[in-house]
């Protein structure tokens, strides 16, 4: 199903208003440049998807997968492949990781931030760097 940019933006806004407990907890640690001064955005439309957390300059996407992702591994792989083709590195954690071992999740994000970005296309016109 194709979604317009406006539809995806509305969906992202709705997701920001009602985060899962794990997303809210991680967002508290990532927002306002709290993690090594890196600017993260929350619930960002990228193409046909809404990414949970995005650091645009290092091109890193952090996904927090809840129970709804169980059994959707093929769909998640396809989504990750598409995002990687756009030059983003994608790392995933489940809710239990965030809730039970926040320090390890933050450390894994720092390691990913230190890694070089994946090659990918240049930003499309109208897409701005944040």
PDB file of C-alpha atoms in Angstrom:
ATOM      1  CA  UNK A   1       0.000   0.000   0.000  1.00  0.00           C
ATOM      2  CA  UNK A   2       1.376   3.405  -1.019  1.00  0.00           C
ATOM      3  CA  UNK A   3       1.248   6.274   1.438  1.00  0.00           C
ATOM      4  CA  UNK A   4       1.562   9.954   0.625  1.00  0.00           C
ATOM      5  CA  UNK A   5       4.054  12.074   2.540  1.00  0.00           C
ATOM      6  CA  UNK A   6       1.149  13.842   4.277  1.00  0.00           C
ATOM      7  CA  UNK A   7      -0.362  10.532   5.361  1.00  0.00           C
ATOM      8  CA  UNK A   8       2.983   9.310   6.681  1.00  0.00           C
ATOM      9  CA  UNK A   9       3.534  12.588   8.541  1.00  0.00           C
ATOM     10  CA  UNK A  10       0.122  12.304  10.223  1.00  0.00           C
ATOM     11  CA  UNK A  11       0.881   8.690  11.164  1.00  0.00           C
ATOM     12  CA  UNK A  12       4.265   9.719  12.622  1.00  0.00           C
ATOM     13  CA  UNK A  13       2.635  12.487  14.682  1.00  0.00           C
ATOM     14  CA  UNK A  14       0.085  10.028  16.055  1.00  0.00           C
ATOM     15  CA  UNK A  15       2.871   7.591  16.962  1.00  0.00           C
ATOM     16  CA  UNK A  16       4.751  10.389  18.771  1.00  0.00           C
ATOM     17  CA  UNK A  17       1.684  11.140  20.876  1.00  0.00           C
ATOM     18  CA  UNK A  18       1.292   7.509  21.982  1.00  0.00           C
ATOM     19  CA  UNK A  19       4.731   5.917  22.375  1.00  0.00           C
ATOM     20  CA  UNK A  20       5.184   2.534  23.959  1.00  0.00           C
ATOM     21  CA  UNK A  21       6.702   2.556  27.436  1.00  0.00           C
ATOM     22  CA  UNK A  22      10.014   1.326  25.985  1.00  0.00           C
ATOM     23  CA  UNK A  23      10.018   4.024  23.270  1.00  0.00           C
ATOM     24  CA  UNK A  24       9.271   6.737  25.831  1.00  0.00           C
ATOM     25  CA  UNK A  25      12.089   5.498  28.033  1.00  0.00           C
ATOM     26  CA  UNK A  26      14.621   5.427  25.194  1.00  0.00           C
ATOM     27  CA  UNK A  27      13.414   8.785  23.838  1.00  0.00           C
ATOM     28  CA  UNK A  28      14.147  10.340  27.249  1.00  0.00           C
ATOM     29  CA  UNK A  29      17.796   9.238  26.835  1.00  0.00           C
ATOM     30  CA  UNK A  30      18.126  10.270  23.176  1.00  0.00           C
ATOM     31  CA  UNK A  31      16.214  13.552  23.018  1.00  0.00           C
ATOM     32  CA  UNK A  32      17.750  17.008  23.367  1.00  0.00           C
ATOM     33  CA  UNK A  33      21.190  15.733  22.284  1.00  0.00           C
ATOM     34  CA  UNK A  34      21.559  13.832  25.571  1.00  0.00           C
ATOM     35  CA  UNK A  35      23.566  11.005  24.004  1.00  0.00           C
ATOM     36  CA  UNK A  36      26.992  12.376  23.048  1.00  0.00           C
ATOM     37  CA  UNK A  37      25.469  15.544  21.613  1.00  0.00           C
ATOM     38  CA  UNK A  38      23.869  13.675  18.695  1.00  0.00           C
ATOM     39  CA  UNK A  39      20.512  15.009  17.530  1.00  0.00           C
ATOM     40  CA  UNK A  40      17.882  12.293  17.316  1.00  0.00           C
ATOM     41  CA  UNK A  41      14.384  12.710  15.966  1.00  0.00           C
ATOM     42  CA  UNK A  42      11.432  10.570  17.051  1.00  0.00           C
ATOM     43  CA  UNK A  43       8.959   8.867  14.679  1.00  0.00           C
ATOM     44  CA  UNK A  44      10.297  10.160  11.368  1.00  0.00           C
ATOM     45  CA  UNK A  45       8.763   9.362   7.958  1.00  0.00           C
ATOM     46  CA  UNK A  46      11.413   8.012   5.589  1.00  0.00           C
ATOM     47  CA  UNK A  47       9.982   6.895   2.288  1.00  0.00           C
ATOM     48  CA  UNK A  48       7.136   4.444   2.937  1.00  0.00           C
ATOM     49  CA  UNK A  49       8.141   3.878   6.581  1.00  0.00           C
ATOM     50  CA  UNK A  50       8.126   5.656   9.932  1.00  0.00           C
ATOM     51  CA  UNK A  51      11.400   5.122  11.792  1.00  0.00           C
ATOM     52  CA  UNK A  52      11.304   5.151  15.609  1.00  0.00           C
ATOM     53  CA  UNK A  53      14.488   7.192  16.164  1.00  0.00           C
ATOM     54  CA  UNK A  54      16.705   8.800  13.532  1.00  0.00           C
ATOM     55  CA  UNK A  55      20.058  10.539  13.749  1.00  0.00           C
ATOM     56  CA  UNK A  56      20.260  12.063  10.268  1.00  0.00           C
ATOM     57  CA  UNK A  57      23.901  13.185  10.141  1.00  0.00           C
ATOM     58  CA  UNK A  58      25.391   9.808  11.075  1.00  0.00           C
ATOM     59  CA  UNK A  59      22.471   8.164   9.198  1.00  0.00           C
ATOM     60  CA  UNK A  60      21.481   5.867  12.050  1.00  0.00           C
ATOM     61  CA  UNK A  61      17.998   4.492  12.681  1.00  0.00           C
ATOM     62  CA  UNK A  62      17.150   2.887  16.012  1.00  0.00           C
ATOM     63  CA  UNK A  63      14.055   0.689  16.035  1.00  0.00           C
ATOM     64  CA  UNK A  64      12.307  -0.539  19.176  1.00  0.00           C
ATOM     65  CA  UNK A  65      10.262  -3.614  18.348  1.00  0.00           C
ATOM     66  CA  UNK A  66       7.316  -4.533  20.511  1.00  0.00           C
ATOM     67  CA  UNK A  67       5.136  -7.608  20.546  1.00  0.00           C
ATOM     68  CA  UNK A  68       3.543  -6.625  17.226  1.00  0.00           C
ATOM     69  CA  UNK A  69       6.814  -7.471  15.450  1.00  0.00           C
ATOM     70  CA  UNK A  70       6.659 -11.136  16.441  1.00  0.00           C
ATOM     71  CA  UNK A  71       6.142 -13.214  13.321  1.00  0.00           C
ATOM     72  CA  UNK A  72       6.918 -10.247  11.040  1.00  0.00           C
ATOM     73  CA  UNK A  73      10.625 -10.905  10.675  1.00  0.00           C
ATOM     74  CA  UNK A  74      10.476 -11.028   6.866  1.00  0.00           C
ATOM     75  CA  UNK A  75       8.667  -7.680   6.759  1.00  0.00           C
ATOM     76  CA  UNK A  76      11.210  -6.177   9.188  1.00  0.00           C
ATOM     77  CA  UNK A  77      14.102  -7.499   7.044  1.00  0.00           C
ATOM     78  CA  UNK A  78      12.552  -5.994   3.922  1.00  0.00           C
ATOM     79  CA  UNK A  79      12.093  -2.661   5.699  1.00  0.00           C
ATOM     80  CA  UNK A  80      15.670  -2.725   6.998  1.00  0.00           C
ATOM     81  CA  UNK A  81      17.004  -3.586   3.524  1.00  0.00           C
ATOM     82  CA  UNK A  82      15.130  -0.632   1.994  1.00  0.00           C
ATOM     83  CA  UNK A  83      16.399   1.768   4.662  1.00  0.00           C
ATOM     84  CA  UNK A  84      19.970   0.491   4.238  1.00  0.00           C
ATOM     85  CA  UNK A  85      19.735   1.111   0.492  1.00  0.00           C
ATOM     86  CA  UNK A  86      18.979   4.719   1.427  1.00  0.00           C
ATOM     87  CA  UNK A  87      22.295   4.793   3.310  1.00  0.00           C
ATOM     88  CA  UNK A  88      20.985   4.304   6.853  1.00  0.00           C
ATOM     89  CA  UNK A  89      22.434   1.896   9.370  1.00  0.00           C
ATOM     90  CA  UNK A  90      19.533   0.237  11.219  1.00  0.00           C
ATOM     91  CA  UNK A  91      19.793  -1.296  14.661  1.00  0.00           C
ATOM     92  CA  UNK A  92      16.906  -2.994  16.437  1.00  0.00           C
ATOM     93  CA  UNK A  93      16.101  -3.671  20.048  1.00  0.00           C
ATOM     94  CA  UNK A  94      13.056  -5.291  21.554  1.00  0.00           C
ATOM     95  CA  UNK A  95      11.078  -3.760  24.389  1.00  0.00           C
ATOM     96  CA  UNK A  96      12.658  -6.135  26.910  1.00  0.00           C
ATOM     97  CA  UNK A  97      16.163  -4.946  25.901  1.00  0.00           C
ATOM     98  CA  UNK A  98      15.239  -1.311  26.495  1.00  0.00           C
ATOM     99  CA  UNK A  99      13.380  -1.959  29.737  1.00  0.00           C
ATOM    100  CA  UNK A 100      15.785  -4.517  31.199  1.00  0.00           C
ATOM    101  CA  UNK A 101      19.214  -3.401  30.018  1.00  0.00           C
ATOM    102  CA  UNK A 102      19.091   0.257  29.062  1.00  0.00           C
ATOM    103  CA  UNK A 103      22.839   0.747  29.585  1.00  0.00           C
ATOM    104  CA  UNK A 104      23.677  -1.980  27.045  1.00  0.00           C
ATOM    105  CA  UNK A 105      21.201  -0.501  24.539  1.00  0.00           C
ATOM    106  CA  UNK A 106      22.780   2.954  24.873  1.00  0.00           C
ATOM    107  CA  UNK A 107      26.259   1.440  24.519  1.00  0.00           C
ATOM    108  CA  UNK A 108      25.208  -0.394  21.338  1.00  0.00           C
ATOM    109  CA  UNK A 109      23.834   2.877  19.937  1.00  0.00           C
ATOM    110  CA  UNK A 110      27.135   4.621  20.712  1.00  0.00           C
ATOM    111  CA  UNK A 111      29.050   1.838  18.930  1.00  0.00           C
ATOM    112  CA  UNK A 112      26.763   2.171  15.899  1.00  0.00           C
ATOM    113  CA  UNK A 113      27.233   5.956  15.896  1.00  0.00           C
ATOM    114  CA  UNK A 114      31.006   5.454  15.786  1.00  0.00           C
ATOM    115  CA  UNK A 115      30.718   3.185  12.732  1.00  0.00           C
ATOM    116  CA  UNK A 116      30.961   4.692   9.259  1.00  0.00           C
ATOM    117  CA  UNK A 117      27.632   5.246   7.497  1.00  0.00           C
ATOM    118  CA  UNK A 118      26.512   2.913   4.750  1.00  0.00           C
ATOM    119  CA  UNK A 119      26.824   4.136   1.173  1.00  0.00           C
ATOM    120  CA  UNK A 120      23.534   5.361  -0.164  1.00  0.00           C
ATOM    121  CA  UNK A 121      21.868   7.874  -2.413  1.00  0.00           C
ATOM    122  CA  UNK A 122      22.150  11.602  -1.849  1.00  0.00           C
ATOM    123  CA  UNK A 123      19.173  13.226  -0.086  1.00  0.00           C
ATOM    124  CA  UNK A 124      16.292  13.884  -2.450  1.00  0.00           C
ATOM    125  CA  UNK A 125      15.405  17.477  -3.146  1.00  0.00           C
ATOM    126  CA  UNK A 126      13.078  18.737  -0.472  1.00  0.00           C
ATOM    127  CA  UNK A 127      14.542  16.406   2.172  1.00  0.00           C
ATOM    128  CA  UNK A 128      16.440  18.444   4.671  1.00  0.00           C
ATOM    129  CA  UNK A 129      19.343  17.489   6.902  1.00  0.00           C
ATOM    130  CA  UNK A 130      18.578  17.812  10.608  1.00  0.00           C
TER     131      UNK A 130
END
